[in-house]
Short mmCIF file of N, CA and C in Angstrom, two decimals:
data_model
loop_
_atom_site.label_atom_id
_atom_site.label_comp_id
_atom_site.label_asym_id
_atom_site.label_seq_id
_atom_site.Cartn_x
_atom_site.Cartn_y
_atom_site.Cartn_z
N MET L 12 19.57 -26.76 41.98
CA MET L 12 18.86 -25.64 41.39
C MET L 12 17.36 -25.76 41.71
N SER L 13 16.66 -24.68 41.47
CA SER L 13 15.21 -24.67 41.61
C SER L 13 14.61 -24.06 40.35
N LEU L 14 13.32 -24.26 40.16
CA LEU L 14 12.67 -23.71 38.98
C LEU L 14 12.76 -22.19 38.97
N LEU L 15 12.57 -21.55 40.11
CA LEU L 15 12.65 -20.08 40.15
C LEU L 15 14.04 -19.59 39.77
N ALA L 16 15.07 -20.26 40.28
CA ALA L 16 16.45 -19.87 39.94
C ALA L 16 16.71 -20.09 38.45
N ASP L 17 16.26 -21.22 37.92
CA ASP L 17 16.45 -21.49 36.49
C ASP L 17 15.72 -20.46 35.63
N LEU L 18 14.48 -20.14 36.00
CA LEU L 18 13.72 -19.17 35.22
C LEU L 18 14.37 -17.79 35.24
N ASN L 19 14.82 -17.36 36.40
CA ASN L 19 15.48 -16.05 36.48
C ASN L 19 16.74 -16.01 35.63
N GLN L 20 17.49 -17.10 35.61
CA GLN L 20 18.71 -17.16 34.80
C GLN L 20 18.38 -17.14 33.31
N ILE L 21 17.36 -17.88 32.91
CA ILE L 21 16.96 -17.96 31.50
C ILE L 21 16.38 -16.63 31.02
N LEU L 22 15.61 -15.96 31.86
CA LEU L 22 14.91 -14.74 31.46
C LEU L 22 15.79 -13.49 31.52
N ASP L 23 16.87 -13.54 32.27
CA ASP L 23 17.72 -12.36 32.47
C ASP L 23 18.19 -11.72 31.16
N PRO L 24 18.66 -12.50 30.16
CA PRO L 24 19.14 -11.87 28.92
C PRO L 24 18.05 -11.15 28.11
N LEU L 25 16.77 -11.40 28.40
CA LEU L 25 15.69 -10.78 27.64
C LEU L 25 15.41 -9.33 28.08
N ASN L 26 16.05 -8.91 29.17
CA ASN L 26 15.90 -7.53 29.66
C ASN L 26 14.44 -7.15 29.93
N ILE L 27 13.71 -8.06 30.55
CA ILE L 27 12.35 -7.79 31.00
C ILE L 27 12.40 -7.85 32.53
N PRO L 28 11.94 -6.81 33.23
CA PRO L 28 11.91 -6.88 34.69
C PRO L 28 11.07 -8.08 35.15
N VAL L 29 11.61 -8.83 36.12
CA VAL L 29 10.95 -10.05 36.61
C VAL L 29 10.86 -9.99 38.13
N GLU L 30 9.69 -10.33 38.65
CA GLU L 30 9.51 -10.48 40.09
C GLU L 30 8.70 -11.75 40.34
N THR L 31 8.75 -12.22 41.58
CA THR L 31 8.03 -13.42 41.97
C THR L 31 6.82 -13.04 42.80
N GLY L 32 5.66 -13.58 42.43
CA GLY L 32 4.43 -13.36 43.18
C GLY L 32 3.64 -12.14 42.75
N VAL L 33 4.24 -10.97 42.87
CA VAL L 33 3.58 -9.72 42.51
C VAL L 33 4.65 -8.69 42.18
N PHE L 34 4.35 -7.78 41.27
CA PHE L 34 5.31 -6.73 40.95
C PHE L 34 5.16 -5.65 42.02
N SER L 35 6.20 -5.45 42.82
CA SER L 35 6.10 -4.64 44.02
C SER L 35 6.28 -3.15 43.80
N ASP L 36 6.82 -2.74 42.70
CA ASP L 36 7.09 -1.33 42.44
C ASP L 36 6.12 -0.83 41.37
N THR L 37 6.23 0.40 40.98
CA THR L 37 5.45 0.90 39.86
C THR L 37 5.87 0.14 38.62
N PRO L 38 4.93 -0.55 37.98
CA PRO L 38 5.32 -1.40 36.85
C PRO L 38 5.73 -0.60 35.62
N PRO L 39 6.78 -1.07 34.93
CA PRO L 39 7.14 -0.46 33.65
C PRO L 39 6.14 -0.88 32.57
N ASP L 40 6.36 -0.47 31.35
CA ASP L 40 5.44 -0.80 30.26
C ASP L 40 5.46 -2.28 29.88
N GLU L 41 6.43 -3.03 30.42
CA GLU L 41 6.56 -4.45 30.10
C GLU L 41 7.25 -5.13 31.29
N TYR L 42 6.66 -6.22 31.79
CA TYR L 42 7.26 -6.93 32.91
C TYR L 42 6.69 -8.34 33.03
N LEU L 43 7.37 -9.16 33.82
CA LEU L 43 6.97 -10.55 34.08
C LEU L 43 6.79 -10.77 35.57
N VAL L 44 5.79 -11.58 35.90
CA VAL L 44 5.60 -12.04 37.28
C VAL L 44 5.60 -13.56 37.25
N ILE L 45 6.47 -14.18 38.07
CA ILE L 45 6.51 -15.64 38.17
C ILE L 45 5.72 -16.04 39.41
N THR L 46 4.76 -16.93 39.22
CA THR L 46 3.97 -17.44 40.32
C THR L 46 4.22 -18.94 40.45
N PRO L 47 4.88 -19.38 41.53
CA PRO L 47 5.07 -20.82 41.73
C PRO L 47 3.70 -21.49 41.89
N MET L 48 3.51 -22.65 41.25
CA MET L 48 2.21 -23.31 41.30
C MET L 48 2.25 -24.62 42.09
N SER L 49 3.27 -25.45 41.87
CA SER L 49 3.32 -26.72 42.59
C SER L 49 4.72 -27.31 42.58
N ASP L 50 4.97 -28.14 43.58
CA ASP L 50 6.18 -28.96 43.68
C ASP L 50 5.70 -30.36 44.04
N ARG L 51 5.46 -31.16 43.02
CA ARG L 51 4.91 -32.50 43.24
C ARG L 51 6.02 -33.53 43.35
N LEU L 52 5.78 -34.50 44.18
CA LEU L 52 6.69 -35.65 44.31
C LEU L 52 6.03 -36.79 43.54
N ASP L 53 6.38 -36.90 42.26
CA ASP L 53 5.68 -37.82 41.37
C ASP L 53 6.32 -39.19 41.22
N LEU L 54 7.63 -39.28 41.22
CA LEU L 54 8.29 -40.55 40.94
C LEU L 54 8.92 -41.12 42.20
N PHE L 55 8.56 -42.36 42.50
CA PHE L 55 9.02 -42.99 43.73
C PHE L 55 9.77 -44.28 43.43
N ALA L 56 10.67 -44.66 44.35
CA ALA L 56 11.35 -45.95 44.34
C ALA L 56 11.67 -46.30 45.79
N ASP L 57 11.40 -47.50 46.17
CA ASP L 57 11.64 -47.93 47.55
C ASP L 57 10.97 -47.00 48.54
N ASN L 58 9.74 -46.59 48.25
CA ASN L 58 8.93 -45.73 49.12
C ASN L 58 9.53 -44.35 49.36
N GLU L 59 10.42 -43.90 48.50
CA GLU L 59 10.99 -42.57 48.64
C GLU L 59 10.89 -41.82 47.32
N ALA L 60 10.58 -40.54 47.42
CA ALA L 60 10.49 -39.70 46.23
C ALA L 60 11.89 -39.46 45.67
N ASN L 61 12.01 -39.57 44.37
CA ASN L 61 13.28 -39.34 43.69
C ASN L 61 13.26 -38.08 42.82
N ILE L 62 12.08 -37.69 42.38
CA ILE L 62 11.94 -36.58 41.45
C ILE L 62 10.92 -35.57 41.98
N VAL L 63 11.27 -34.30 41.89
CA VAL L 63 10.34 -33.21 42.20
C VAL L 63 9.94 -32.58 40.88
N LEU L 64 8.65 -32.46 40.64
CA LEU L 64 8.12 -31.83 39.44
C LEU L 64 7.65 -30.43 39.84
N SER L 65 8.39 -29.40 39.44
CA SER L 65 8.07 -28.02 39.81
C SER L 65 7.36 -27.33 38.66
N GLU L 66 6.30 -26.59 39.01
CA GLU L 66 5.52 -25.86 38.01
C GLU L 66 5.35 -24.41 38.42
N ALA L 67 5.29 -23.53 37.44
CA ALA L 67 5.09 -22.10 37.69
C ALA L 67 4.35 -21.48 36.51
N ARG L 68 3.76 -20.32 36.77
CA ARG L 68 3.12 -19.54 35.71
C ARG L 68 3.90 -18.25 35.53
N LEU L 69 4.23 -17.95 34.28
CA LEU L 69 4.85 -16.68 33.93
C LEU L 69 3.74 -15.80 33.37
N SER L 70 3.46 -14.71 34.06
CA SER L 70 2.47 -13.75 33.60
C SER L 70 3.22 -12.58 32.98
N PHE L 71 3.07 -12.44 31.69
CA PHE L 71 3.74 -11.37 30.95
C PHE L 71 2.74 -10.24 30.73
N PHE L 72 3.13 -9.03 31.13
CA PHE L 72 2.28 -7.86 30.97
C PHE L 72 3.00 -6.86 30.07
N THR L 73 2.28 -6.32 29.09
CA THR L 73 2.87 -5.34 28.19
C THR L 73 1.79 -4.38 27.70
N LYS L 74 2.21 -3.15 27.46
CA LYS L 74 1.31 -2.16 26.86
C LYS L 74 1.47 -2.15 25.34
N ARG L 75 2.41 -2.95 24.84
CA ARG L 75 2.65 -3.04 23.40
C ARG L 75 2.10 -4.38 22.88
N ASN L 76 2.37 -4.66 21.62
CA ASN L 76 1.98 -5.93 21.03
C ASN L 76 2.79 -7.05 21.70
N TYR L 77 2.12 -8.07 22.18
CA TYR L 77 2.78 -9.14 22.94
C TYR L 77 3.34 -10.26 22.06
N MET L 78 3.02 -10.30 20.79
CA MET L 78 3.36 -11.45 19.94
C MET L 78 4.87 -11.70 19.81
N LYS L 79 5.66 -10.66 19.57
CA LYS L 79 7.10 -10.84 19.41
C LYS L 79 7.73 -11.36 20.70
N ARG L 80 7.35 -10.76 21.83
CA ARG L 80 7.90 -11.20 23.12
C ARG L 80 7.45 -12.61 23.46
N LYS L 81 6.24 -12.98 23.09
CA LYS L 81 5.75 -14.34 23.32
C LYS L 81 6.67 -15.35 22.65
N LYS L 82 7.06 -15.06 21.41
CA LYS L 82 7.95 -15.95 20.68
C LYS L 82 9.34 -15.98 21.32
N GLU L 83 9.85 -14.82 21.74
CA GLU L 83 11.16 -14.77 22.40
C GLU L 83 11.15 -15.56 23.71
N LEU L 84 10.11 -15.38 24.49
CA LEU L 84 9.99 -16.11 25.75
C LEU L 84 9.92 -17.61 25.52
N THR L 85 9.12 -18.02 24.55
CA THR L 85 8.97 -19.45 24.24
C THR L 85 10.31 -20.06 23.84
N LYS L 86 11.02 -19.40 22.95
CA LYS L 86 12.32 -19.92 22.50
C LYS L 86 13.33 -19.98 23.64
N ALA L 87 13.38 -18.93 24.45
CA ALA L 87 14.33 -18.91 25.56
C ALA L 87 14.03 -20.01 26.57
N LEU L 88 12.77 -20.22 26.88
CA LEU L 88 12.39 -21.26 27.84
C LEU L 88 12.72 -22.65 27.30
N GLN L 89 12.37 -22.91 26.05
CA GLN L 89 12.66 -24.21 25.46
C GLN L 89 14.16 -24.45 25.37
N PHE L 90 14.91 -23.46 24.94
CA PHE L 90 16.37 -23.59 24.85
C PHE L 90 16.98 -23.81 26.24
N GLY L 91 16.36 -23.26 27.26
CA GLY L 91 16.84 -23.41 28.64
C GLY L 91 16.42 -24.71 29.31
N GLY L 92 15.75 -25.59 28.58
CA GLY L 92 15.37 -26.89 29.13
C GLY L 92 14.10 -26.89 29.95
N ILE L 93 13.28 -25.88 29.77
CA ILE L 93 12.01 -25.77 30.49
C ILE L 93 10.89 -26.29 29.58
N THR L 94 9.98 -27.09 30.13
CA THR L 94 8.83 -27.59 29.39
C THR L 94 7.68 -26.60 29.52
N ILE L 95 7.11 -26.21 28.40
CA ILE L 95 5.93 -25.34 28.40
C ILE L 95 4.70 -26.22 28.34
N THR L 96 3.82 -26.06 29.34
CA THR L 96 2.62 -26.89 29.41
C THR L 96 1.37 -26.18 28.91
N ASP L 97 1.43 -24.84 28.86
CA ASP L 97 0.27 -24.09 28.37
C ASP L 97 0.70 -22.66 28.07
N ARG L 98 0.06 -22.07 27.06
CA ARG L 98 0.23 -20.65 26.74
C ARG L 98 -1.15 -20.11 26.42
N GLN L 99 -1.47 -18.94 26.99
CA GLN L 99 -2.78 -18.39 26.70
C GLN L 99 -2.81 -16.88 26.89
N TYR L 100 -3.59 -16.24 26.05
CA TYR L 100 -3.84 -14.81 26.20
C TYR L 100 -4.93 -14.67 27.25
N VAL L 101 -4.61 -14.01 28.35
CA VAL L 101 -5.57 -13.86 29.44
C VAL L 101 -6.54 -12.72 29.13
N GLY L 102 -6.01 -11.65 28.55
CA GLY L 102 -6.90 -10.56 28.17
C GLY L 102 -6.25 -9.20 28.28
N TYR L 103 -7.02 -8.21 27.89
CA TYR L 103 -6.58 -6.82 27.97
C TYR L 103 -7.23 -6.21 29.20
N GLU L 104 -6.40 -5.58 30.03
CA GLU L 104 -6.90 -4.97 31.26
C GLU L 104 -7.14 -3.49 30.99
N HIS L 105 -8.41 -3.11 30.87
CA HIS L 105 -8.76 -1.74 30.50
C HIS L 105 -8.29 -0.72 31.52
N ASP L 106 -8.33 -1.08 32.80
CA ASP L 106 -7.95 -0.10 33.83
C ASP L 106 -6.45 0.19 33.82
N THR L 107 -5.62 -0.81 33.51
CA THR L 107 -4.16 -0.61 33.52
C THR L 107 -3.57 -0.43 32.12
N LYS L 108 -4.36 -0.78 31.10
CA LYS L 108 -3.92 -0.71 29.69
C LYS L 108 -2.85 -1.76 29.35
N PHE L 109 -2.81 -2.86 30.11
CA PHE L 109 -1.85 -3.94 29.87
C PHE L 109 -2.52 -5.12 29.19
N HIS L 110 -1.80 -5.72 28.22
CA HIS L 110 -2.15 -7.05 27.72
C HIS L 110 -1.53 -8.03 28.69
N HIS L 111 -2.24 -9.12 29.00
CA HIS L 111 -1.75 -10.14 29.93
C HIS L 111 -1.69 -11.47 29.18
N TYR L 112 -0.49 -12.03 29.10
CA TYR L 112 -0.27 -13.31 28.44
C TYR L 112 0.39 -14.26 29.44
N ALA L 113 -0.14 -15.47 29.58
CA ALA L 113 0.37 -16.43 30.57
C ALA L 113 1.05 -17.61 29.89
N ILE L 114 2.18 -18.02 30.46
CA ILE L 114 2.90 -19.21 30.01
C ILE L 114 3.13 -20.09 31.23
N ASP L 115 2.55 -21.29 31.21
CA ASP L 115 2.76 -22.25 32.30
C ASP L 115 3.92 -23.16 31.94
N VAL L 116 4.80 -23.38 32.92
CA VAL L 116 6.02 -24.15 32.68
C VAL L 116 6.23 -25.19 33.78
N MET L 117 7.07 -26.18 33.47
CA MET L 117 7.44 -27.19 34.46
C MET L 117 8.83 -27.71 34.17
N LYS L 118 9.44 -28.26 35.21
CA LYS L 118 10.74 -28.91 35.05
C LYS L 118 10.89 -29.93 36.16
N GLU L 119 11.52 -31.06 35.84
CA GLU L 119 11.78 -32.10 36.82
C GLU L 119 13.17 -31.90 37.42
N TYR L 120 13.28 -32.14 38.72
CA TYR L 120 14.55 -32.03 39.43
C TYR L 120 14.73 -33.27 40.29
N GLU L 121 15.96 -33.72 40.41
CA GLU L 121 16.24 -34.81 41.33
C GLU L 121 16.08 -34.32 42.75
N MET L 122 15.55 -35.19 43.59
CA MET L 122 15.34 -34.85 45.00
C MET L 122 16.71 -34.60 45.64
N GLU L 123 16.85 -33.45 46.31
CA GLU L 123 18.11 -33.13 46.96
C GLU L 123 18.17 -33.78 48.34
N GLU L 124 19.34 -34.30 48.67
CA GLU L 124 19.52 -34.86 50.00
C GLU L 124 19.92 -33.75 50.95
N GLU L 125 19.42 -33.83 52.17
CA GLU L 125 19.72 -32.77 53.15
C GLU L 125 21.05 -32.96 53.81
#
């Protein structure tokens, strides 16, 4: 599995449109954008990486109050085995009328053999 695949599976039941990198269509009143941030090789043994630490940012955009969805997202991610490393309100975008809330996440994966 990968972090993007896990996130898409975890977020699917919440019925929020999700895209990776940028929302390519006309955005609805509520949507998520997943931005991959890093894939670090942190844990080594015998000069070989054994664990990949994958990180991503979930940018949640809504024209409504974001608090209820923030709680739903947090619970779903934690229940799905994802570690939340940061949550922050980025701000209100006056030109688009969207609130922007960011959740940074990470998960460790065993290194896959080719």
